[in-house]
């Protein structure tokens, strides 16, 4: 009972966006509205975002795990009375892309997509969206930066529908065009909330609920226009449909400005009202593990602390069933070994705190998780064993050949790349003949290479040289297709550590040609292949 009622209160989601659309700002404002932050501006140093990779890594060293994935937890009660515990999973802060961003989504039950209203859908939004669609994850949309000139509301809705194939259903509607933002009408009950500015949104925006007559008198033309648009929306039947939202078939949309806090409270209220609590997770055999079954969870991220003084490794797990208690001995599914959870931590901003217990939907960081890899399952040995499906690896878009500079350090190099592969820092692809002599490192963002070479040199003592390859796009293939592909020019077939095969092509055009001329070859798309970022 205890586990079920605690699980029911959890809302576990992430905010996704193209860099600069306002993810960090919105995260801060959620904390502000959740009472978890006295004054915004403290979530994390913004420096991390734009810094060059090397500076970024120094920051990372200084702060340990703080810059990348943190899970922020705070209790929240919505105005409609939903009493819950929010787990806001933060996707990595650096503007360059990495697989971590995708993996965080595997641990979420929903996502909030932040769009810059002047820009609409941008390349990284599209890629992240693909992951949400793949997982049929419910998605809410926040049109941000409405305090400054931007695009037309209807045009933005249209773009979401066209590019994502997902109808955006406005829950709130702005009064005043972008740049002259007065407030929002809540389409569910017709109430109009007017906002007042505060300097940089350090406090919650003062709100005033105003009745329609007064609004018409005071807002004038802006009000009349909003009314016309609202009538139009009702006519086309663009109403919130919870079922469609849960199935990732429509996205409830909100207008606001994270910077000035306009619309943030309404968004957070609706997020906790609509985002589903954790549900039974399906294991590798397709069985649903009930929420109240004994403890189980899976690792969605492993982070090696690059601080040499404490070279620990933290595995972040998402609790899927049961109650987690610090100190419990769990079974590490892949090795069958016992794992002591004495050093369990939760992360709040830059703080690492010991966590005593956790419930489905929560995230726990396990320190000293030496053998643990992304995708591994941990479970309570007193209950039935369980294995959750692996987290898919994502379509790499950058491919570099790695060679150790000093061949005397080959052993260290080999150990290093195996380790980085396990942690998922980069994907390591090997030629069947060359093996570890010249593996190809594959990544979804260039930062991953810099992190890899930095760590190979500083952590493993194996300075590494990377050289460009001519490959641009990858497909999953199989043993039967390999010989034919290997004979073609402009194609390579390489293997991952788990034995799976990837075919690399020099251009999307070349891939297309190979596909159309050889329909019998197996060439599967990988997850989240989007526009190049
Ligand atoms: P990100 O995490 O998605 O990369 O974006 P972030 O929140 O850091 O926001 C990027 C920039 O956009 C920041 O400005 C931020 O202040 C601004 N911003 C966020 N929300 C709004 C909004 O609602 N309205 C307006 N006008 N601006 C917004 P910056 O100049 O890059 O940083 P800073 O100097 O303000 O810290």
Tab-separated table of N, CA and C in Angstrom, residues 180-328:
chain	number	residue	atom	x	y	z
A	180	UNK	N	4.198	41.661	-26.645
A	180	UNK	CA	3.244	42.483	-25.904
A	180	UNK	C	2.318	41.523	-25.158
A	181	UNK	N	2.916	40.786	-24.275
A	181	UNK	CA	2.238	39.671	-23.622
A	181	UNK	C	1.551	40.162	-22.347
A	182	UNK	N	0.234	39.975	-22.295
A	182	UNK	CA	-0.493	40.469	-21.112
A	182	UNK	C	-0.830	39.346	-20.135
A	183	UNK	N	-1.223	38.221	-20.692
A	183	UNK	CA	-1.660	37.131	-19.828
A	183	UNK	C	-2.189	35.995	-20.662
A	184	UNK	N	-2.774	34.997	-20.000
A	184	UNK	CA	-3.302	33.864	-20.757
A	184	UNK	C	-4.738	33.543	-20.358
A	185	UNK	N	-5.472	33.053	-21.346
A	185	UNK	CA	-6.800	32.528	-21.078
A	185	UNK	C	-6.641	31.018	-20.955
A	186	UNK	N	-7.199	30.451	-19.895
A	186	UNK	CA	-7.177	29.003	-19.744
A	186	UNK	C	-8.386	28.460	-20.492
A	187	UNK	N	-8.140	27.720	-21.543
A	187	UNK	CA	-9.249	27.276	-22.400
A	187	UNK	C	-10.144	26.267	-21.699
A	188	UNK	N	-9.669	25.681	-20.595
A	188	UNK	CA	-10.495	24.682	-19.921
A	188	UNK	C	-11.650	25.313	-19.160
A	189	UNK	N	-11.420	26.519	-18.611
A	189	UNK	CA	-12.518	27.141	-17.863
A	189	UNK	C	-12.747	28.601	-18.249
A	190	UNK	N	-11.998	29.074	-19.237
A	190	UNK	CA	-12.217	30.433	-19.739
A	190	UNK	C	-11.648	31.529	-18.854
A	191	UNK	N	-10.990	31.182	-17.755
A	191	UNK	CA	-10.477	32.252	-16.885
A	191	UNK	C	-9.288	32.965	-17.540
A	192	UNK	N	-9.209	34.240	-17.240
A	192	UNK	CA	-8.097	35.036	-17.771
A	192	UNK	C	-7.155	35.408	-16.622
A	193	UNK	N	-5.904	35.052	-16.779
A	193	UNK	CA	-4.903	35.412	-15.764
A	193	UNK	C	-3.991	36.473	-16.337
A	194	UNK	N	-3.930	37.587	-15.656
A	194	UNK	CA	-3.039	38.646	-16.113
A	194	UNK	C	-1.780	38.621	-15.239
A	195	UNK	N	-0.660	38.856	-15.883
A	195	UNK	CA	0.601	38.812	-15.138
A	195	UNK	C	1.212	40.195	-15.020
A	196	UNK	N	1.960	40.344	-13.972
A	196	UNK	CA	2.729	41.573	-13.823
A	196	UNK	C	4.197	41.206	-13.807
A	197	UNK	N	4.981	42.052	-14.393
A	197	UNK	CA	6.414	41.762	-14.471
A	197	UNK	C	7.110	41.963	-13.139
A	198	UNK	N	8.093	41.125	-12.885
A	198	UNK	CA	9.031	41.411	-11.789
A	198	UNK	C	10.425	41.349	-12.417
A	199	UNK	N	11.349	42.031	-11.811
A	199	UNK	CA	12.679	42.109	-12.424
A	199	UNK	C	13.270	40.724	-12.620
A	200	UNK	N	13.529	40.372	-13.875
A	200	UNK	CA	14.126	39.084	-14.264
A	200	UNK	C	13.447	37.876	-13.626
A	201	UNK	N	12.240	38.086	-13.161
A	201	UNK	CA	11.485	36.943	-12.649
A	201	UNK	C	12.102	36.305	-11.425
A	202	UNK	N	12.660	37.149	-10.537
A	202	UNK	CA	13.280	36.588	-9.342
A	202	UNK	C	12.250	36.009	-8.390
A	203	UNK	N	11.047	36.595	-8.419
A	203	UNK	CA	9.963	35.997	-7.628
A	203	UNK	C	8.852	35.541	-8.549
A	204	UNK	N	7.916	34.815	-7.952
A	204	UNK	CA	6.787	34.362	-8.754
A	204	UNK	C	6.063	35.583	-9.318
A	205	UNK	N	5.612	35.470	-10.564
A	205	UNK	CA	4.957	36.615	-11.186
A	205	UNK	C	3.621	36.870	-10.492
A	206	UNK	N	3.373	38.105	-10.077
A	206	UNK	CA	2.066	38.399	-9.489
A	206	UNK	C	0.974	38.128	-10.527
A	207	UNK	N	-0.045	37.417	-10.114
A	207	UNK	CA	-1.106	37.050	-11.047
A	207	UNK	C	-2.411	37.657	-10.591
A	208	UNK	N	-3.244	37.958	-11.562
A	208	UNK	CA	-4.541	38.512	-11.243
A	208	UNK	C	-5.552	37.815	-12.130
A	209	UNK	N	-6.556	37.216	-11.536
A	209	UNK	CA	-7.601	36.625	-12.358
A	209	UNK	C	-8.630	37.718	-12.626
A	210	UNK	N	-8.900	37.942	-13.888
A	210	UNK	CA	-9.758	39.082	-14.237
A	210	UNK	C	-10.982	38.593	-14.996
A	211	UNK	N	-12.153	39.152	-14.658
A	211	UNK	CA	-13.339	38.655	-15.368
A	211	UNK	C	-13.402	39.247	-16.773
A	212	UNK	N	-14.123	38.563	-17.668
A	212	UNK	CA	-14.093	38.913	-19.093
A	212	UNK	C	-14.456	40.372	-19.392
A	213	UNK	N	-15.428	40.922	-18.686
A	213	UNK	CA	-15.827	42.297	-18.999
A	213	UNK	C	-14.693	43.265	-18.724
A	214	UNK	N	-14.070	43.058	-17.574
A	214	UNK	CA	-12.974	43.949	-17.222
A	214	UNK	C	-11.803	43.735	-18.184
A	215	UNK	N	-11.572	42.463	-18.519
A	215	UNK	CA	-10.474	42.168	-19.442
A	215	UNK	C	-10.716	42.871	-20.775
A	216	UNK	N	-11.971	42.793	-21.257
A	216	UNK	CA	-12.302	43.414	-22.549
A	216	UNK	C	-12.050	44.914	-22.476
A	217	UNK	N	-12.444	45.504	-21.361
A	217	UNK	CA	-12.279	46.952	-21.218
A	217	UNK	C	-10.808	47.322	-21.111
A	218	UNK	N	-10.054	46.525	-20.363
A	218	UNK	CA	-8.671	46.929	-20.090
A	218	UNK	C	-7.661	46.484	-21.148
A	219	UNK	N	-7.928	45.341	-21.760
A	219	UNK	CA	-6.941	44.847	-22.738
A	219	UNK	C	-7.284	45.266	-24.168
A	220	UNK	N	-8.523	45.722	-24.378
A	220	UNK	CA	-8.910	46.263	-25.680
A	220	UNK	C	-8.707	45.298	-26.843
A	221	UNK	N	-7.985	45.770	-27.833
A	221	UNK	CA	-7.819	45.028	-29.087
A	221	UNK	C	-7.183	43.642	-28.866
A	222	UNK	N	-6.212	43.609	-27.955
A	222	UNK	CA	-5.522	42.336	-27.698
A	222	UNK	C	-6.529	41.279	-27.217
A	223	UNK	N	-7.470	41.723	-26.384
A	223	UNK	CA	-8.483	40.814	-25.865
A	223	UNK	C	-9.400	40.333	-26.991
A	224	UNK	N	-9.854	41.290	-27.828
A	224	UNK	CA	-10.777	40.933	-28.921
A	224	UNK	C	-10.121	39.930	-29.869
A	225	UNK	N	-8.866	40.180	-30.162
A	225	UNK	CA	-8.172	39.262	-31.082
A	225	UNK	C	-8.056	37.871	-30.478
A	226	UNK	N	-7.704	37.846	-29.191
A	226	UNK	CA	-7.577	36.545	-28.525
A	226	UNK	C	-8.925	35.818	-28.548
A	227	UNK	N	-10.016	36.572	-28.351
A	227	UNK	CA	-11.344	35.951	-28.362
A	227	UNK	C	-11.666	35.350	-29.732
A	228	UNK	N	-11.293	36.073	-30.773
A	228	UNK	CA	-11.540	35.566	-32.133
A	228	UNK	C	-10.778	34.267	-32.354
A	229	UNK	N	-9.518	34.262	-31.922
A	229	UNK	CA	-8.700	33.066	-32.111
A	229	UNK	C	-9.245	31.897	-31.282
A	230	UNK	N	-9.697	32.211	-30.083
A	230	UNK	CA	-10.250	31.158	-29.226
A	230	UNK	C	-11.497	30.541	-29.861
A	231	UNK	N	-12.297	31.406	-30.472
A	231	UNK	CA	-13.516	30.904	-31.120
A	231	UNK	C	-13.138	29.967	-32.275
A	232	UNK	N	-12.098	30.370	-32.974
A	232	UNK	CA	-11.624	29.567	-34.097
A	232	UNK	C	-11.146	28.190	-33.612
A	233	UNK	N	-10.412	28.200	-32.514
A	233	UNK	CA	-9.903	26.934	-31.960
A	233	UNK	C	-11.049	26.020	-31.544
A	234	UNK	N	-12.076	26.602	-30.921
A	234	UNK	CA	-13.213	25.785	-30.498
A	234	UNK	C	-13.906	25.188	-31.709
A	235	UNK	N	-13.983	25.995	-32.759
A	235	UNK	CA	-14.638	25.526	-33.981
A	235	UNK	C	-13.947	24.303	-34.570
A	236	UNK	N	-12.605	24.342	-34.591
A	236	UNK	CA	-11.900	23.197	-35.165
A	236	UNK	C	-11.769	22.051	-34.157
A	237	UNK	N	-12.296	22.273	-32.963
A	237	UNK	CA	-12.334	21.189	-31.980
A	237	UNK	C	-10.982	20.850	-31.381
A	238	UNK	N	-10.107	21.858	-31.303
A	238	UNK	CA	-8.774	21.589	-30.742
A	238	UNK	C	-8.834	21.585	-29.220
A	239	UNK	N	-9.419	20.544	-28.665
A	239	UNK	CA	-9.543	20.484	-27.211
A	239	UNK	C	-8.655	19.409	-26.620
A	240	UNK	N	-8.302	19.655	-25.373
A	240	UNK	CA	-7.412	18.735	-24.670
A	240	UNK	C	-8.054	17.354	-24.527
A	241	UNK	N	-7.311	16.348	-24.953
A	241	UNK	CA	-7.805	14.988	-24.867
A	241	UNK	C	-6.734	14.188	-24.124
A	242	UNK	N	-7.027	13.846	-22.878
A	242	UNK	CA	-6.002	13.216	-22.034
A	242	UNK	C	-5.503	11.909	-22.630
A	243	UNK	N	-6.429	11.165	-23.204
A	243	UNK	CA	-6.027	9.866	-23.757
A	243	UNK	C	-5.017	10.034	-24.899
A	244	UNK	N	-5.317	11.007	-25.771
A	244	UNK	CA	-4.406	11.264	-26.893
A	244	UNK	C	-3.051	11.758	-26.374
A	245	UNK	N	-3.073	12.555	-25.330
A	245	UNK	CA	-1.829	13.044	-24.737
A	245	UNK	C	-1.004	11.865	-24.206
A	246	UNK	N	-1.665	10.965	-23.485
A	246	UNK	CA	-0.938	9.837	-22.885
A	246	UNK	C	-0.351	8.913	-23.945
A	247	UNK	N	-0.986	8.872	-25.115
A	247	UNK	CA	-0.509	7.987	-26.176
A	247	UNK	C	0.452	8.698	-27.131
A	248	UNK	N	0.871	9.905	-26.783
A	248	UNK	CA	1.741	10.707	-27.653
A	248	UNK	C	1.076	10.950	-29.020
A	249	UNK	N	-0.222	11.226	-28.968
A	249	UNK	CA	-0.929	11.516	-30.220
A	249	UNK	C	-1.331	12.983	-30.323
A	250	UNK	N	-1.184	13.699	-29.240
A	250	UNK	CA	-1.349	15.152	-29.308
A	250	UNK	C	-0.563	15.741	-28.156
A	251	UNK	N	-0.226	17.018	-28.284
A	251	UNK	CA	0.558	17.638	-27.219
A	251	UNK	C	-0.140	18.893	-26.699
A	252	UNK	N	-0.452	18.907	-25.408
A	252	UNK	CA	-1.049	20.112	-24.836
A	252	UNK	C	-0.045	21.249	-24.891
A	253	UNK	N	-0.488	22.418	-25.347
A	253	UNK	CA	0.452	23.516	-25.545
A	253	UNK	C	0.145	24.691	-24.622
A	254	UNK	N	1.213	25.354	-24.215
A	254	UNK	CA	1.124	26.486	-23.298
A	254	UNK	C	1.946	27.629	-23.850
A	255	UNK	N	1.519	28.835	-23.550
A	255	UNK	CA	2.288	30.002	-23.966
A	255	UNK	C	2.786	30.722	-22.727
A	256	UNK	N	4.002	31.223	-22.792
A	256	UNK	CA	4.496	31.921	-21.615
A	256	UNK	C	5.898	32.448	-21.798
A	257	UNK	N	6.442	32.852	-20.681
A	257	UNK	CA	7.793	33.395	-20.691
A	257	UNK	C	8.474	32.952	-19.398
A	258	UNK	N	9.413	32.039	-19.560
A	258	UNK	CA	10.082	31.508	-18.376
A	258	UNK	C	10.846	32.611	-17.659
A	259	UNK	N	11.410	33.529	-18.444
A	259	UNK	CA	12.227	34.589	-17.852
A	259	UNK	C	11.397	35.456	-16.913
A	260	UNK	N	10.188	35.817	-17.333
A	260	UNK	CA	9.368	36.699	-16.510
A	260	UNK	C	8.352	35.910	-15.679
A	261	UNK	N	8.427	34.593	-15.764
A	261	UNK	CA	7.549	33.693	-15.001
A	261	UNK	C	6.113	33.648	-15.512
A	262	UNK	N	5.824	34.306	-16.611
A	262	UNK	CA	4.450	34.315	-17.108
A	262	UNK	C	4.075	32.906	-17.585
A	263	UNK	N	3.014	32.399	-17.040
A	263	UNK	CA	2.513	31.109	-17.516
A	263	UNK	C	3.215	29.902	-16.912
A	264	UNK	N	4.220	30.141	-16.076
A	264	UNK	CA	4.994	29.014	-15.532
A	264	UNK	C	4.177	28.221	-14.506
A	265	UNK	N	3.463	28.949	-13.654
A	265	UNK	CA	2.652	28.283	-12.631
A	265	UNK	C	1.605	27.391	-13.262
A	266	UNK	N	0.940	27.909	-14.293
A	266	UNK	CA	-0.102	27.126	-14.974
A	266	UNK	C	0.489	25.891	-15.630
A	267	UNK	N	1.665	26.076	-16.209
A	267	UNK	CA	2.313	24.943	-16.861
A	267	UNK	C	2.633	23.867	-15.826
A	268	UNK	N	3.266	24.255	-14.736
A	268	UNK	CA	3.652	23.269	-13.725
A	268	UNK	C	2.413	22.573	-13.152
A	269	UNK	N	1.363	23.359	-12.892
A	269	UNK	CA	0.118	22.762	-12.390
A	269	UNK	C	-0.399	21.701	-13.347
A	270	UNK	N	-0.399	22.038	-14.623
A	270	UNK	CA	-0.949	21.100	-15.599
A	270	UNK	C	-0.031	19.891	-15.768
A	271	UNK	N	1.280	20.143	-15.699
A	271	UNK	CA	2.227	19.027	-15.802
A	271	UNK	C	1.905	17.991	-14.718
A	272	UNK	N	1.777	18.451	-13.484
A	272	UNK	CA	1.561	17.455	-12.429
A	272	UNK	C	0.151	16.863	-12.477
A	273	UNK	N	-0.796	17.630	-13.028
A	273	UNK	CA	-2.145	17.061	-13.181
A	273	UNK	C	-2.187	16.019	-14.292
A	274	UNK	N	-1.424	16.255	-15.359
A	274	UNK	CA	-1.548	15.391	-16.545
A	274	UNK	C	-0.519	14.273	-16.646
A	275	UNK	N	0.714	14.544	-16.212
A	275	UNK	CA	1.765	13.529	-16.373
A	275	UNK	C	1.381	12.295	-15.552
A	276	UNK	N	1.447	11.125	-16.168
A	276	UNK	CA	1.013	9.941	-15.448
A	276	UNK	C	2.032	9.527	-14.386
A	277	UNK	N	1.569	8.963	-13.286
A	277	UNK	CA	2.513	8.426	-12.314
A	277	UNK	C	3.195	7.200	-12.914
A	278	UNK	N	4.265	6.709	-12.299
A	278	UNK	CA	4.965	5.548	-12.851
A	278	UNK	C	4.010	4.373	-13.023
A	279	UNK	N	4.211	3.674	-14.116
A	279	UNK	CA	3.375	2.510	-14.400
A	279	UNK	C	4.275	1.280	-14.361
A	280	UNK	N	3.644	0.099	-14.265
A	280	UNK	CA	4.411	-1.144	-14.261
A	280	UNK	C	5.327	-1.156	-15.478
A	281	UNK	N	6.598	-1.453	-15.277
A	281	UNK	CA	7.529	-1.452	-16.394
A	281	UNK	C	7.584	-2.841	-17.020
A	282	UNK	N	7.671	-2.846	-18.343
A	282	UNK	CA	7.689	-4.114	-19.058
A	282	UNK	C	9.119	-4.648	-19.081
A	283	UNK	N	9.300	-5.913	-18.704
A	283	UNK	CA	10.653	-6.459	-18.681
A	283	UNK	C	11.016	-7.024	-20.046
A	284	UNK	N	12.181	-7.656	-20.109
A	284	UNK	CA	12.698	-8.089	-21.397
A	284	UNK	C	11.842	-9.193	-22.027
A	285	UNK	N	11.081	-9.890	-21.183
A	285	UNK	CA	10.191	-10.941	-21.706
A	285	UNK	C	8.793	-10.419	-22.001
A	286	UNK	N	8.622	-9.113	-21.872
A	286	UNK	CA	7.306	-8.546	-22.157
A	286	UNK	C	6.347	-8.619	-20.976
A	287	UNK	N	6.841	-9.053	-19.815
A	287	UNK	CA	5.984	-9.121	-18.623
A	287	UNK	C	6.016	-7.767	-17.908
A	288	UNK	N	4.878	-7.410	-17.342
A	288	UNK	CA	4.840	-6.162	-16.579
A	288	UNK	C	5.230	-6.431	-15.127
A	289	UNK	N	6.224	-5.738	-14.655
A	289	UNK	CA	6.624	-5.895	-13.252
A	289	UNK	C	5.775	-4.930	-12.436
A	290	UNK	N	4.897	-5.465	-11.566
A	290	UNK	CA	4.010	-4.553	-10.826
A	290	UNK	C	4.815	-3.546	-10.004
A	291	UNK	N	4.253	-2.355	-9.880
A	291	UNK	CA	4.881	-1.275	-9.119
A	291	UNK	C	5.204	-1.706	-7.688
A	292	UNK	N	4.323	-2.525	-7.106
A	292	UNK	CA	4.533	-2.896	-5.707
A	292	UNK	C	5.255	-4.235	-5.551
A	293	UNK	N	5.837	-4.735	-6.636
A	293	UNK	CA	6.699	-5.919	-6.519
A	293	UNK	C	7.961	-5.471	-5.765
A	294	UNK	N	8.757	-6.426	-5.268
A	294	UNK	CA	9.988	-6.017	-4.581
A	294	UNK	C	10.845	-5.098	-5.454
A	295	UNK	N	11.772	-4.404	-4.818
A	295	UNK	CA	12.551	-3.375	-5.500
A	295	UNK	C	13.204	-3.843	-6.810
A	296	UNK	N	13.105	-2.988	-7.818
A	296	UNK	CA	13.884	-3.172	-9.041
A	296	UNK	C	14.109	-1.797	-9.660
A	297	UNK	N	15.156	-1.698	-10.453
A	297	UNK	CA	15.434	-0.439	-11.127
A	297	UNK	C	16.436	-0.687	-12.235
A	298	UNK	N	16.598	0.283	-13.112
A	298	UNK	CA	17.600	0.101	-14.158
A	298	UNK	C	18.508	1.332	-14.238
A	299	UNK	N	19.699	1.110	-14.733
A	299	UNK	CA	20.706	2.172	-14.803
A	299	UNK	C	20.513	2.938	-16.111
A	300	UNK	N	20.319	4.243	-16.023
A	300	UNK	CA	20.160	5.003	-17.276
A	300	UNK	C	21.358	5.894	-17.543
A	301	UNK	N	22.241	5.963	-16.577
A	301	UNK	CA	23.416	6.808	-16.791
A	301	UNK	C	24.522	6.388	-15.846
A	302	UNK	N	25.738	6.365	-16.361
A	302	UNK	CA	26.886	6.106	-15.500
A	302	UNK	C	27.826	7.276	-15.667
A	303	UNK	N	28.270	7.799	-14.565
A	303	UNK	CA	29.161	8.952	-14.657
A	303	UNK	C	30.407	8.696	-13.843
A	304	UNK	N	31.528	8.712	-14.516
A	304	UNK	CA	32.774	8.565	-13.779
A	304	UNK	C	33.184	9.955	-13.359
A	305	UNK	N	33.456	10.098	-12.111
A	305	UNK	CA	33.896	11.388	-11.617
A	305	UNK	C	35.342	11.582	-12.022
A	306	UNK	N	35.577	12.656	-12.709
A	306	UNK	CA	36.929	12.807	-13.241
A	306	UNK	C	37.874	13.454	-12.245
A	307	UNK	N	37.361	13.748	-11.085
A	307	UNK	CA	38.207	14.269	-10.034
A	307	UNK	C	39.103	13.136	-9.548
A	308	UNK	N	40.417	13.327	-9.750
A	308	UNK	CA	41.329	12.231	-9.425
A	308	UNK	C	41.321	11.905	-7.941
A	309	UNK	N	41.042	12.917	-7.116
A	309	UNK	CA	41.069	12.697	-5.676
A	309	UNK	C	40.039	11.659	-5.249
A	310	UNK	N	38.846	11.720	-5.829
A	310	UNK	CA	37.907	10.645	-5.531
A	310	UNK	C	37.395	10.120	-6.853
A	311	UNK	N	38.030	9.065	-7.237
A	311	UNK	CA	37.700	8.530	-8.543
A	311	UNK	C	36.536	7.561	-8.420
A	312	UNK	N	35.390	8.116	-8.166
A	312	UNK	CA	34.260	7.201	-8.009
A	312	UNK	C	33.432	7.180	-9.282
A	313	UNK	N	32.573	6.227	-9.310
A	313	UNK	CA	31.713	6.063	-10.472
A	313	UNK	C	30.303	6.033	-9.957
A	314	UNK	N	29.481	6.868	-10.501
A	314	UNK	CA	28.103	6.891	-10.021
A	314	UNK	C	27.187	6.312	-11.087
A	315	UNK	N	26.367	5.376	-10.653
A	315	UNK	CA	25.355	4.848	-11.565
A	315	UNK	C	24.020	5.432	-11.133
A	316	UNK	N	23.331	6.045	-12.076
A	316	UNK	CA	22.018	6.591	-11.758
A	316	UNK	C	20.971	5.546	-12.115
A	317	UNK	N	20.162	5.212	-11.129
A	317	UNK	CA	19.109	4.244	-11.439
A	317	UNK	C	17.749	4.905	-11.318
A	318	UNK	N	16.860	4.431	-12.128
A	318	UNK	CA	15.470	4.832	-11.979
A	318	UNK	C	14.778	3.674	-11.282
A	319	UNK	N	14.123	3.966	-10.178
A	319	UNK	CA	13.404	2.918	-9.457
A	319	UNK	C	12.148	2.574	-10.256
A	320	UNK	N	11.945	1.273	-10.507
A	320	UNK	CA	10.775	0.846	-11.286
A	320	UNK	C	9.722	0.180	-10.412
A	321	UNK	N	10.153	-0.564	-9.405
A	321	UNK	CA	9.175	-1.190	-8.523
A	321	UNK	C	9.724	-1.227	-7.112
A	322	UNK	N	8.810	-1.291	-6.179
A	322	UNK	CA	9.167	-1.496	-4.785
A	322	UNK	C	9.802	-0.303	-4.109
A	323	UNK	N	10.206	-0.551	-2.876
A	323	UNK	CA	10.808	0.504	-2.070
A	323	UNK	C	12.301	0.271	-2.023
A	324	UNK	N	13.052	1.331	-2.312
A	324	UNK	CA	14.508	1.250	-2.219
A	324	UNK	C	14.906	1.776	-0.855
A	325	UNK	N	15.749	1.033	-0.183
A	325	UNK	CA	16.253	1.496	1.104
A	325	UNK	C	17.759	1.513	1.055
A	326	UNK	N	18.345	2.597	1.468
A	326	UNK	CA	19.809	2.668	1.434
A	326	UNK	C	20.387	1.559	2.294
A	327	UNK	N	21.401	0.908	1.776
A	327	UNK	CA	22.048	-0.155	2.542
A	327	UNK	C	21.549	-1.531	2.162
A	328	UNK	N	20.438	-1.579	1.425
A	328	UNK	CA	19.949	-2.911	1.039
A	328	UNK	C	20.941	-3.541	0.056
